Coordinates of C-alpha atoms in Angstrom, one line a residue:
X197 CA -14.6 28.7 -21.1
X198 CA -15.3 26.0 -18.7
X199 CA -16.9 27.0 -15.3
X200 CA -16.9 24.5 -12.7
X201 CA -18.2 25.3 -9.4
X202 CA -16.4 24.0 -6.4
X203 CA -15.7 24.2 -2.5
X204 CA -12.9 25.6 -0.3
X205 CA -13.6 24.1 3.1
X206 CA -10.3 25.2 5.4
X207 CA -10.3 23.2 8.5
X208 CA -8.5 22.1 11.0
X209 CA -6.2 19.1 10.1
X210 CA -3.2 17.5 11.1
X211 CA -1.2 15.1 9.6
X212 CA -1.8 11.4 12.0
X213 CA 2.0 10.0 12.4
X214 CA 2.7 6.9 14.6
X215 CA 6.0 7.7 16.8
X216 CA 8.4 5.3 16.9
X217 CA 11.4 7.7 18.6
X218 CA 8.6 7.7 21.5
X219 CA 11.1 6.3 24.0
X220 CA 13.6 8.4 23.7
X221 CA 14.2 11.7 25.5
X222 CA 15.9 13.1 22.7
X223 CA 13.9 16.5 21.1
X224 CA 13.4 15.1 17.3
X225 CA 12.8 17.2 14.5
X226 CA 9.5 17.6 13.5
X227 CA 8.3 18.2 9.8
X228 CA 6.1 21.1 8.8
X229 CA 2.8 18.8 8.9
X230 CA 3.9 17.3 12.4
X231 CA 6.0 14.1 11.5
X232 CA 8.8 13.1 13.7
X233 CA 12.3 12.5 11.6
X234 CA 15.7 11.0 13.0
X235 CA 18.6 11.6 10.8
X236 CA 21.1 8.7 11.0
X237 CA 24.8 9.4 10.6
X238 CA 26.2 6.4 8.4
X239 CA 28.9 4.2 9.5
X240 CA 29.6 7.1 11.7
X241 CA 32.4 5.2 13.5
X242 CA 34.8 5.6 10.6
X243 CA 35.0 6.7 7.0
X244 CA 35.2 5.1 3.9
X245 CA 34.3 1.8 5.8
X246 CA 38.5 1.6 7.3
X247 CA 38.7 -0.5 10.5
X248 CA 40.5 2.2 13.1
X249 CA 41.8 2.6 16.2
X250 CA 39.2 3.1 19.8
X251 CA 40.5 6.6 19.5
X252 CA 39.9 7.2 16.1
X253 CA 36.5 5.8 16.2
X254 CA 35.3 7.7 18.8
X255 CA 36.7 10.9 17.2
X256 CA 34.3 10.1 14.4
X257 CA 31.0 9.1 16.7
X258 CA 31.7 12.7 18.3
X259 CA 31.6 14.7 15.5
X260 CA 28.4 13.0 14.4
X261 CA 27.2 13.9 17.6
X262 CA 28.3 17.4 17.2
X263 CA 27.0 17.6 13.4
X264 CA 23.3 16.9 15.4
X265 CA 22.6 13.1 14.4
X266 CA 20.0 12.0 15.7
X267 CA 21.3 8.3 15.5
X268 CA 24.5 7.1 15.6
X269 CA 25.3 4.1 13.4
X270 CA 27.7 1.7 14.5
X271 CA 29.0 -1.9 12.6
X272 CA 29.5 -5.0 14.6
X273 CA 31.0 -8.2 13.2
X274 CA 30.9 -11.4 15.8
X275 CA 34.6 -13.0 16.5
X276 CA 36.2 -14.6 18.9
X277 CA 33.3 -14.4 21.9
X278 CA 32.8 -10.8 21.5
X279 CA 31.9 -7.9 18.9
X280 CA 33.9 -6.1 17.2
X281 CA 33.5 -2.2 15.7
X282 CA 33.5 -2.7 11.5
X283 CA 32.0 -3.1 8.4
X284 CA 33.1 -6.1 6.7
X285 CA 33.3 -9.5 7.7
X286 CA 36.8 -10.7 8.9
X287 CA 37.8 -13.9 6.7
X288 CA 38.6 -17.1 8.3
X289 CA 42.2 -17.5 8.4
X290 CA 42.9 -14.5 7.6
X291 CA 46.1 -12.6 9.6
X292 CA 43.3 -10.4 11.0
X293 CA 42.3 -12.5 13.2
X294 CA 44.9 -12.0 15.6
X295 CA 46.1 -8.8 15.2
X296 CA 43.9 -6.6 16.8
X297 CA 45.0 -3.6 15.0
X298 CA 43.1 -4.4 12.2
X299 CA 40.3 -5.5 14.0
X300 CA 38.8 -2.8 15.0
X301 CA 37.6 -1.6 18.4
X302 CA 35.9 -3.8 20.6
X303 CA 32.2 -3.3 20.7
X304 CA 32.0 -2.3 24.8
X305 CA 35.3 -0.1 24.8
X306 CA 33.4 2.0 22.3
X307 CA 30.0 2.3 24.1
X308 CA 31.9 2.7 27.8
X309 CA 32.0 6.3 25.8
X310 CA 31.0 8.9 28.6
X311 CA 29.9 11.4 26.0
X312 CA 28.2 8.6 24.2
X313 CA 26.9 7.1 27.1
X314 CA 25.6 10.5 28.6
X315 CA 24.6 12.1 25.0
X316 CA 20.9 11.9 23.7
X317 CA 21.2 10.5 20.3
X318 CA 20.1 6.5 19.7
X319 CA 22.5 3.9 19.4
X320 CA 21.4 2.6 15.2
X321 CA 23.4 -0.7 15.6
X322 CA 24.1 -3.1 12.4
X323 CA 24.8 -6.6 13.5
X324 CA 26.5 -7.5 10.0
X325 CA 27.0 -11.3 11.1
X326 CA 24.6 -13.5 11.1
X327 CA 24.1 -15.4 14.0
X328 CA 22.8 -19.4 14.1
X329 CA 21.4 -21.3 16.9
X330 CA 24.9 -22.9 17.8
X331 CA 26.5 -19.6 19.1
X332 CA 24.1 -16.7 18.2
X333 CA 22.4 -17.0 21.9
X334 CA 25.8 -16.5 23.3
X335 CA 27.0 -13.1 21.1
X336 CA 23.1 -11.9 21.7
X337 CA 22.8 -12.3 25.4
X338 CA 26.7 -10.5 25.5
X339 CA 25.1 -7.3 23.1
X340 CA 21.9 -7.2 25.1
X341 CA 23.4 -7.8 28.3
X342 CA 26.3 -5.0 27.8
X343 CA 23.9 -2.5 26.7
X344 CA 22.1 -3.2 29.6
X345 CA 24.7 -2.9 32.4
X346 CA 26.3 0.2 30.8
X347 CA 22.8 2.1 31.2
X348 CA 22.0 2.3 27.5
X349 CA 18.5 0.9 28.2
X350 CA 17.0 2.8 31.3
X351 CA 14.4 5.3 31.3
X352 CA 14.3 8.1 28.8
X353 CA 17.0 5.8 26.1
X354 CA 15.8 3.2 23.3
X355 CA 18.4 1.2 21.0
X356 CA 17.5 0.4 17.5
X357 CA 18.8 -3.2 16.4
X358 CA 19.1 -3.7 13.4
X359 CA 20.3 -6.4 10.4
X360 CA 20.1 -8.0 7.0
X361 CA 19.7 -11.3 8.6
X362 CA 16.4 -12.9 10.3
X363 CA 17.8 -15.3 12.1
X364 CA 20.3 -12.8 13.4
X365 CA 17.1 -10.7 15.0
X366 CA 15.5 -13.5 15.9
X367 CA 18.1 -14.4 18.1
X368 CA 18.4 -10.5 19.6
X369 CA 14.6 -11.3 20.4
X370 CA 15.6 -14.5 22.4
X371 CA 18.1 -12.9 24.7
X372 CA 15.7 -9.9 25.0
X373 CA 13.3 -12.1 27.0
X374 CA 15.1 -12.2 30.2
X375 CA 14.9 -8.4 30.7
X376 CA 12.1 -6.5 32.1
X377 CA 8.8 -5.4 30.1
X378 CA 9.6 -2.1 30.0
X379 CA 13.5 -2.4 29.2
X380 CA 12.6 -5.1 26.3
X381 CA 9.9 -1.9 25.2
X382 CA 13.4 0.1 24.8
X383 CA 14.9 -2.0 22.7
X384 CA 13.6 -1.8 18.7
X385 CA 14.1 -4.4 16.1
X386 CA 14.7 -3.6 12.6
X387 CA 14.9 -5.6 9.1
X388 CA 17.0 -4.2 6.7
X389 CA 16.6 -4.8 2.9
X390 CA 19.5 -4.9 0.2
X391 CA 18.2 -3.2 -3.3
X392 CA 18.4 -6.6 -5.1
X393 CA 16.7 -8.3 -2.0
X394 CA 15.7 -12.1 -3.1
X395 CA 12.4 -13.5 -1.5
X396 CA 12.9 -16.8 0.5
X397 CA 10.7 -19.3 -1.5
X398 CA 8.4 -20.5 1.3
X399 CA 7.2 -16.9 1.0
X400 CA 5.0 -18.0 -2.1
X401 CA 3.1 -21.1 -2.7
X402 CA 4.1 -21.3 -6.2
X403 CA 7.4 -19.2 -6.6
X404 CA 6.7 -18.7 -10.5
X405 CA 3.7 -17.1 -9.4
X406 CA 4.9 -15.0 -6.7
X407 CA 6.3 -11.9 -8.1
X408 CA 8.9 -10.0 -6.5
X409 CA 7.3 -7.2 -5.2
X410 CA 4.4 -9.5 -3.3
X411 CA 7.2 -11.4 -2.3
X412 CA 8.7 -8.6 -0.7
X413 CA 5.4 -7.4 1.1
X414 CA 5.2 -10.6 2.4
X415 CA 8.5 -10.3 4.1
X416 CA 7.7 -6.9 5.3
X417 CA 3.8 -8.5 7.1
X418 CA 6.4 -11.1 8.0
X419 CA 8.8 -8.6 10.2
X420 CA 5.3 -7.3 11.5
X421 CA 4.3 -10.9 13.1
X422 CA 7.7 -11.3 14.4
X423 CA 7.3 -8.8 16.8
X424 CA 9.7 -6.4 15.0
X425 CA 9.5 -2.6 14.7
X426 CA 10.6 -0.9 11.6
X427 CA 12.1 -2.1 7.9
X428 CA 14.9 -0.3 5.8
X429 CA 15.1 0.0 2.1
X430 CA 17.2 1.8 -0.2
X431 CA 15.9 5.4 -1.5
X432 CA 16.5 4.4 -4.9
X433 CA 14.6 0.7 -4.4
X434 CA 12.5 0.3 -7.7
X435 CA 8.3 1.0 -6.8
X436 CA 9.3 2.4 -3.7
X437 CA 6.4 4.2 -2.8
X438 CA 4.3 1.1 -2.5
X439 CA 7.0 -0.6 0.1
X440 CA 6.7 2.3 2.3
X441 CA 3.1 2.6 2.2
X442 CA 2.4 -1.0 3.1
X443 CA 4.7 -1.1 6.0
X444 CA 3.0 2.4 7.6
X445 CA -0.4 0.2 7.1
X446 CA 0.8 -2.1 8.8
X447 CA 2.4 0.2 12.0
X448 CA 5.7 -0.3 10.8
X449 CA 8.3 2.8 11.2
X450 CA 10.7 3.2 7.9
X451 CA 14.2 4.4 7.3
X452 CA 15.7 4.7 4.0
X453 CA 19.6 5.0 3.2
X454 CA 22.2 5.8 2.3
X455 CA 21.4 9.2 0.9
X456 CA 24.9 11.0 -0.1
X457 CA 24.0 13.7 -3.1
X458 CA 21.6 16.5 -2.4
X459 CA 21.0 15.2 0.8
X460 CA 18.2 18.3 1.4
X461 CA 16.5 17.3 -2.0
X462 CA 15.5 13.6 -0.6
X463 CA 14.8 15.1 3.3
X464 CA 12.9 17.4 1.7
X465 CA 10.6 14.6 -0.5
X466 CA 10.4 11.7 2.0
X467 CA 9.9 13.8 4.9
X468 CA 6.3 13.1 5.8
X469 CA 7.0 9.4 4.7
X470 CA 9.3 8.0 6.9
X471 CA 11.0 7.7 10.3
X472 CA 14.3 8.0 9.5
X473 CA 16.9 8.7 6.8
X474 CA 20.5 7.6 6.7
X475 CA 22.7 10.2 5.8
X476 CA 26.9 9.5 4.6
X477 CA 29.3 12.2 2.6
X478 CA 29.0 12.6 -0.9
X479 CA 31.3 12.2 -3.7
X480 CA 30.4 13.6 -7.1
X481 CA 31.4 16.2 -8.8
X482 CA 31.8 18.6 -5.7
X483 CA 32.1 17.0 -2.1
X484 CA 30.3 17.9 1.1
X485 CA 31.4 15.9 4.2
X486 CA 28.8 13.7 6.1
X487 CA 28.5 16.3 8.8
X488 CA 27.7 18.7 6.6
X489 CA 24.9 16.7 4.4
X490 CA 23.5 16.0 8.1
X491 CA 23.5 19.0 9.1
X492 CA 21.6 20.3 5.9
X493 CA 19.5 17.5 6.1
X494 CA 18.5 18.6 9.4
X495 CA 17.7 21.7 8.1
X496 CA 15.5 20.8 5.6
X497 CA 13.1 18.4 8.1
X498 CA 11.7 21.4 10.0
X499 CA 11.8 23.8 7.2
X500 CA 8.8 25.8 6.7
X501 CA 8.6 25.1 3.0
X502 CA 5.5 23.3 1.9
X503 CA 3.4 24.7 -1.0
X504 CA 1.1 21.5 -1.8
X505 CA 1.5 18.1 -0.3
X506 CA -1.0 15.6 -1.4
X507 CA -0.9 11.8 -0.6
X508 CA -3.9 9.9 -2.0
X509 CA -2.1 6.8 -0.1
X510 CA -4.5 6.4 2.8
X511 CA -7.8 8.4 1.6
X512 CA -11.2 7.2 -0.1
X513 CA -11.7 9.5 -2.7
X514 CA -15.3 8.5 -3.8
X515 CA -18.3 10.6 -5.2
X516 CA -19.5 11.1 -1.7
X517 CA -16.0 12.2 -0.2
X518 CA -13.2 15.1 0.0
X519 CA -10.0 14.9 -1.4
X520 CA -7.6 16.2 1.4
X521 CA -4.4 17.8 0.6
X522 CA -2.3 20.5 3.0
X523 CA -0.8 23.8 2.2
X524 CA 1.5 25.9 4.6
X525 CA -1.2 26.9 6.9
X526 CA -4.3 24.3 6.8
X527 CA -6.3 21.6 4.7
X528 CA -8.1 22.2 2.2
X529 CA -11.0 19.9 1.3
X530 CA -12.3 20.0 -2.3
X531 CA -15.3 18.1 -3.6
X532 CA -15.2 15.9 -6.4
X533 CA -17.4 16.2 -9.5
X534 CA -18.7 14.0 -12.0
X535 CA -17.0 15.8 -14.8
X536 CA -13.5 16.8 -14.6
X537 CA -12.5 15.6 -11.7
X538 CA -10.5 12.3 -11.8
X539 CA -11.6 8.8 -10.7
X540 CA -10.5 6.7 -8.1
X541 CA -8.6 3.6 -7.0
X542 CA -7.7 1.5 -4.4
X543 CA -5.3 -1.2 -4.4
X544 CA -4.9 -3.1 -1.3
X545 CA -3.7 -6.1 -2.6
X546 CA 0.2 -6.7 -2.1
X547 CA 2.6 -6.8 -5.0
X548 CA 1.1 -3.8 -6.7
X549 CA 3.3 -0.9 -8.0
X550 CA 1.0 1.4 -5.1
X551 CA -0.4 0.7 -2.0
X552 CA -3.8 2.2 -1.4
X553 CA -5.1 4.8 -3.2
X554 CA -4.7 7.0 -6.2
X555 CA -6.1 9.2 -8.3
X556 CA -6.8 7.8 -12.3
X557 CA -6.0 11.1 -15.1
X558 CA -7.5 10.5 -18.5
X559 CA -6.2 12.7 -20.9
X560 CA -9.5 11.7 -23.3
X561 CA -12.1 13.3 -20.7
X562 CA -10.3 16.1 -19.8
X563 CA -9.5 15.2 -15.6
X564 CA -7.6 17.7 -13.6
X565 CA -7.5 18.4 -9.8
X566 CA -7.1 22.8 -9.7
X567 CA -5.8 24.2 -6.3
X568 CA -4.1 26.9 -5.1
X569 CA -1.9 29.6 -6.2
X570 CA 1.7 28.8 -4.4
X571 CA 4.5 31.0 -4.9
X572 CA 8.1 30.5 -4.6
X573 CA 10.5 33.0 -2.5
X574 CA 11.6 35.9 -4.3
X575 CA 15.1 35.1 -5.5
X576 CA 14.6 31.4 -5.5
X577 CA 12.8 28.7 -7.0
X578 CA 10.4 25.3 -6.3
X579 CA 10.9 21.8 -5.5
X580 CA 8.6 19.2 -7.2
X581 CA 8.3 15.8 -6.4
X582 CA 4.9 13.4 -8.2
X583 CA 4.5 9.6 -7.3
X584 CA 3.6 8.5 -10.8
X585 CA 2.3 5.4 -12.9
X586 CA 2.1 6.0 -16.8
X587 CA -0.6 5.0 -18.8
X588 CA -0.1 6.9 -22.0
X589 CA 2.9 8.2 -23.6
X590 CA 1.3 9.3 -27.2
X591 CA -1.3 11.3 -28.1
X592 CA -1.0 15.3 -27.7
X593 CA 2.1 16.6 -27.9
X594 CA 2.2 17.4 -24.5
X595 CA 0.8 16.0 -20.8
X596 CA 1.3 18.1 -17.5
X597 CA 1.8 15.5 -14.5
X598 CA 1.7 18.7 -12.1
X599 CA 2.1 22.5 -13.4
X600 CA 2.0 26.0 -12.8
X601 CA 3.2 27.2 -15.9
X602 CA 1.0 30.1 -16.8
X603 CA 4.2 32.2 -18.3
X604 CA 5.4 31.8 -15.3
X605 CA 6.0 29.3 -12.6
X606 CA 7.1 25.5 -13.3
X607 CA 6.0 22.3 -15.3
X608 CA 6.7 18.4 -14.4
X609 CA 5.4 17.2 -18.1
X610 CA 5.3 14.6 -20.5
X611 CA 6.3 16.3 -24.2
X612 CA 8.1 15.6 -27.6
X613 CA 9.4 12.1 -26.4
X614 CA 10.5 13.4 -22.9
X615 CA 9.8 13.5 -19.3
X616 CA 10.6 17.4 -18.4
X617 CA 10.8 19.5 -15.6
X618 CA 11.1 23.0 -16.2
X619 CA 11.1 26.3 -14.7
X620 CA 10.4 30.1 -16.4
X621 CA 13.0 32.0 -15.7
X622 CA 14.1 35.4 -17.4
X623 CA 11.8 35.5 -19.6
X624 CA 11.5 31.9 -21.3
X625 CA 11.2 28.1 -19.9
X626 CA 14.3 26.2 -18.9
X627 CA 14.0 22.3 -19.1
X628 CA 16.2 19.3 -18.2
X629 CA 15.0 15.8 -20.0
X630 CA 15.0 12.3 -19.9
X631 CA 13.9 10.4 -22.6
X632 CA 10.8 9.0 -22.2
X633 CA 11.6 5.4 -23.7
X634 CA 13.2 4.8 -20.2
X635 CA 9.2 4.5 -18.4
X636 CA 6.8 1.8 -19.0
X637 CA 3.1 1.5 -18.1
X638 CA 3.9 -1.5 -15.2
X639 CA 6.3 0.6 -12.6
X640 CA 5.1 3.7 -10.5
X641 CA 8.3 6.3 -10.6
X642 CA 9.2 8.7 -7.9
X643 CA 10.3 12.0 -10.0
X644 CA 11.8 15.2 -8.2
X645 CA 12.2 17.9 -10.3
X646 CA 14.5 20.8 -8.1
X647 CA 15.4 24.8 -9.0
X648 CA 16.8 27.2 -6.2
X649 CA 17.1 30.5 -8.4
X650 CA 20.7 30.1 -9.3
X651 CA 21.9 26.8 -10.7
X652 CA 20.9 23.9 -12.5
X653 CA 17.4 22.8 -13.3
X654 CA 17.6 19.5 -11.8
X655 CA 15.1 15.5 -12.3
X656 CA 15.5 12.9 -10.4
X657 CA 13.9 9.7 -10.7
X658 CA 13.8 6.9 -8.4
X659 CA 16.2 8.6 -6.7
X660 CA 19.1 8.8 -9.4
X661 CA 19.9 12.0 -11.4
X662 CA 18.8 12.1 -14.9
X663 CA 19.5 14.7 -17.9
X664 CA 22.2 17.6 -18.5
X665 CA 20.6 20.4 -16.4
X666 CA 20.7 23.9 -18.0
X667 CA 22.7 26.6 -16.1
X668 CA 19.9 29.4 -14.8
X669 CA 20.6 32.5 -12.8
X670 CA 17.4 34.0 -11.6
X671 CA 14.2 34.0 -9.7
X672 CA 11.7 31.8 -10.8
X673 CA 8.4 34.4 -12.5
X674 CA 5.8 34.7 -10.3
X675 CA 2.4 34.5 -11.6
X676 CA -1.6 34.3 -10.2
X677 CA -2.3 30.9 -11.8
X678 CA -3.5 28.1 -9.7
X679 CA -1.0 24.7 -9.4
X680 CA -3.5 22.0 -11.5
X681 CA -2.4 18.2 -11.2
X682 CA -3.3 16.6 -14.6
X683 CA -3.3 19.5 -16.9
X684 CA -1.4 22.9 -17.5
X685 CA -3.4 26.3 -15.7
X686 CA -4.7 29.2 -18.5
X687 CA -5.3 31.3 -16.3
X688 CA -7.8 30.8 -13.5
X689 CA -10.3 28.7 -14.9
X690 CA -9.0 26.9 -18.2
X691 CA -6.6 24.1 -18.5
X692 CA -4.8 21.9 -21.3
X693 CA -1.9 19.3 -21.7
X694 CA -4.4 16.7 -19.7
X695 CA -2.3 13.8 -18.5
X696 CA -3.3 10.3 -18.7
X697 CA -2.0 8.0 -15.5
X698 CA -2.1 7.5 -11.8
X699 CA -0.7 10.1 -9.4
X700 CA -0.5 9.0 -5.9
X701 CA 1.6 11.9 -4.5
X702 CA 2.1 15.6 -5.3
X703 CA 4.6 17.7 -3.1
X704 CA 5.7 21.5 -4.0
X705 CA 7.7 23.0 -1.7
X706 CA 10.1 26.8 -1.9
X707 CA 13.5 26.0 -2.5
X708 CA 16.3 28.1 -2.1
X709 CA 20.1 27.1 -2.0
X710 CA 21.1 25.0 0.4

């Protein structure tokens, strides 16, 4: 038996979040560990993307409203000296163009709105055109100046501008000069990413040498010196984490979209992250309307749930230091050892697969980080979710990312060729799997693994649902092991299974249905 001695310090702590919703009168949801989260209603002017009538798009901002969005996001195209409420783009010479019946709305009809006028929730605007320096001053002084005269910008309200385009934003930016201090302060501009987003080639000195992910940061520190406030990336964006921790070091706010399925698994993992997340209906195999996902979503943000959240993102885990991580009532600080305990490392460098720091698992000398013993709800089960780089996939048969499985409990795990999450319930170990061929030692993965007592034993990774999950009915066993990241608990003070890799984030909440 191994005996390690070790300190418990509880202190005080709590989490340090920039507020970018601090404009706004509007009473935002705060997380658990203090963050402040807005939940966007997607395209909430229509669904399915159809151009509609002003009645029938208001119907739609309403019940968004009513759902308890905290933004309401609304399309604009440019045409014919004005905007126009839609999604897509309206082709030149197409029969569109002057039939305003398939149109859509006109932009200042739909925010003369009294109830959207007088309501609390933030304007999320999408400029979808992009504007040049020919015309673009003229459709961005009309936006900015519209906004202004209908009241959208006094005391108490912010607008969030947002768009795909640079130059578009650029030119919002321009027309924003000739207001006030405090009403340009109101407004907040917002770069938006497509998954499959293409660096411009000025961003690298030698573009063969500028990979795609410093490329990217670079664009990012670029929105920062342009004055602008917050970027967007898809939740399913490839090396994720290291996107969202660069922008946050650089005092950038984040939204991700467009979350549709399980809603409440993706609040419930990104919660503490970001700033925002964009929220639409789902589709799949059963269907849950947008309102509903929002309100669930909503749900889930203030939800008293955590178990164990660890970020190594932002702390200096060195010989002399604490590792900080939070349970449901305080931090706990525990000291790091020469043997055992993991390493450390720090990458601040852009166009790594993490940003800042992380803690190094070798397998070979036995490193493992033991904390608490967290239980589920009776009835229910847990949600796990590991920010993880791989560094080994052979070796022992087995190697436990983040586990409590003491005959009993759950296990995120590397074993027999798979990536597995499972849960003991009834007796015996349920697991879903995913090959393990699908990882590589290059990419860090964001993996959830989700149980709620009756169900499926669900994985996701990077945001996409992966394996057949096994049908389960039943609480997941309780037991009075500890929760150990880089090895499986035996009891109290043994472990085995160590992992060999980098884990940058560790999150085990209670999870019951939603």
């Amino acid at each position: 038996m191994r005996f390690l001695l070790f300190f418990i310090l509880l202190v005080s702590f709590q989490v340090s979040h920039a507020d970018f919703w601090s404009g706004s009168s509007r009473n935002f949801l705060r997380t658990q560990l203090g963050n402040k989260v807005a939940i966007s209603c997607h395209n909430c002017y229509a669904i399915d993307n159809k151009v509609l009538s002003l009645e029938e798009t208001l119907s739609y901002i309403h019940s968004g409203q009513a759902a308890g969005a905290d933004l309401i996001e609304i399309d604009m195209v440019a045409h014919n000296n004005s905007w126009v409420v839609r999604h897509d783009g309206i082709p030149k010479g197409s029969s569109e163009t002057e039939d305003p019946e398939y149109l859509g709305p006109d932009f200042e009809l739909v925010f003369q709105d009294s109830a959207f006028r007088n309501g609390s929730q933030v304007p999320f605007i999408e400029l979808k055109s992009k504007l040049g320096p020919n015309v673009g001053d003229h459709y961005a002084n009309l936006l900015i100046g519209t906004l202004n005269d209908l009241g959208y910008l006094e005391s108490g309200k912010i607008v969030v501008i947002r768009s795909f385009h640079l130059d578009t934003l650029k030119e919002i930016k321009t027309a924003l000069s000739g207001l006030t201090a405090q009403k340009q302060s109101r407004v907040k501009l917002s770069r938006a990413y497509r998954t499959n987003f293409e660096p411009d080639v000025e961003l690298c000195e030698n573009s063969e040498a500028c990979g795609k992910l410093e490329a990217w940061q670079k664009d990012i520190a670029r929105v920062k010196s342009n004055g602008y406030e917050m970027v967007e990336l898809n939740f399913q964006t490839k090396n994720i984490a290291s996107l969202i921790e660069y922008a946050k070091s650089l005092g950038l706010a984040v939204n991700l979209w467009t979350i549709r399925d399980y809603s409440e698994v993706f609040a419930a993992i990104f919660r503490e992250s970001v700033d925002a997340l964009t929220i639409d209906q789902n589709k799949g195999q059963w269907e849950r309307s947008r309102e509903t996902n929002i309100r669930i979503a909503r749900s889930v943000i203030s939800d008293p749930t955590n178990i164990l959240h660890l970020n190594m993102a932002g702390q200096n885990y060195t010989n002399s230091n604490y590792l900080n991580y939070v349970d449901q009532t305080a931090s706990r600080q525990i000291y790091r050892f020469s043997n055992g305990h993991p390493s450390w490392e720090w990458l601040g460098a852009i166009g790594e697969d993490r940003f800042g720091g992380s803690l190094i698992f070798d397998k070979n000398n036995a490193h493992f980080v033991r904390l608490h013993d967290g239980d589920n709800n009776s009835g229910e089960g847990f949600l796990v979710h590991a920010v993880v780089n791989f560094d080994s996939f052979s070796g022992s048969p087995t190697q436990a990312i983040v586990s409590k499985a003491d005959t009993g409990g759950f296990a995120l795990e590397l074993s027999g060729g798979y990536l597995r999450f499972g849960v003991h319930v009834n007796g015996a170990y349920h697991y879903v799997k995913y090959p393990q061929q699908n990882f590589n030692g290059t990419d860090t993965y964001q993996i959830v693994g989700v149980y709620d007592g009756s169900g499926g034993v669900r994985m996701w990774v990077d945001g996409k649902e992966v394996g057949t999950p096994p049908v389960v009915d039943g609480e997941v066993t309780k037991n009075n092991s500890p929760i150990v990241i880089g090895a499986d608990p035996q009891g109290w003070s043994n472990q085995r299974f160590f992992f060999s890799g980098k884990i940058q984030q560790v999150n085990v909440q209670r999870w019951g249905h939603h």
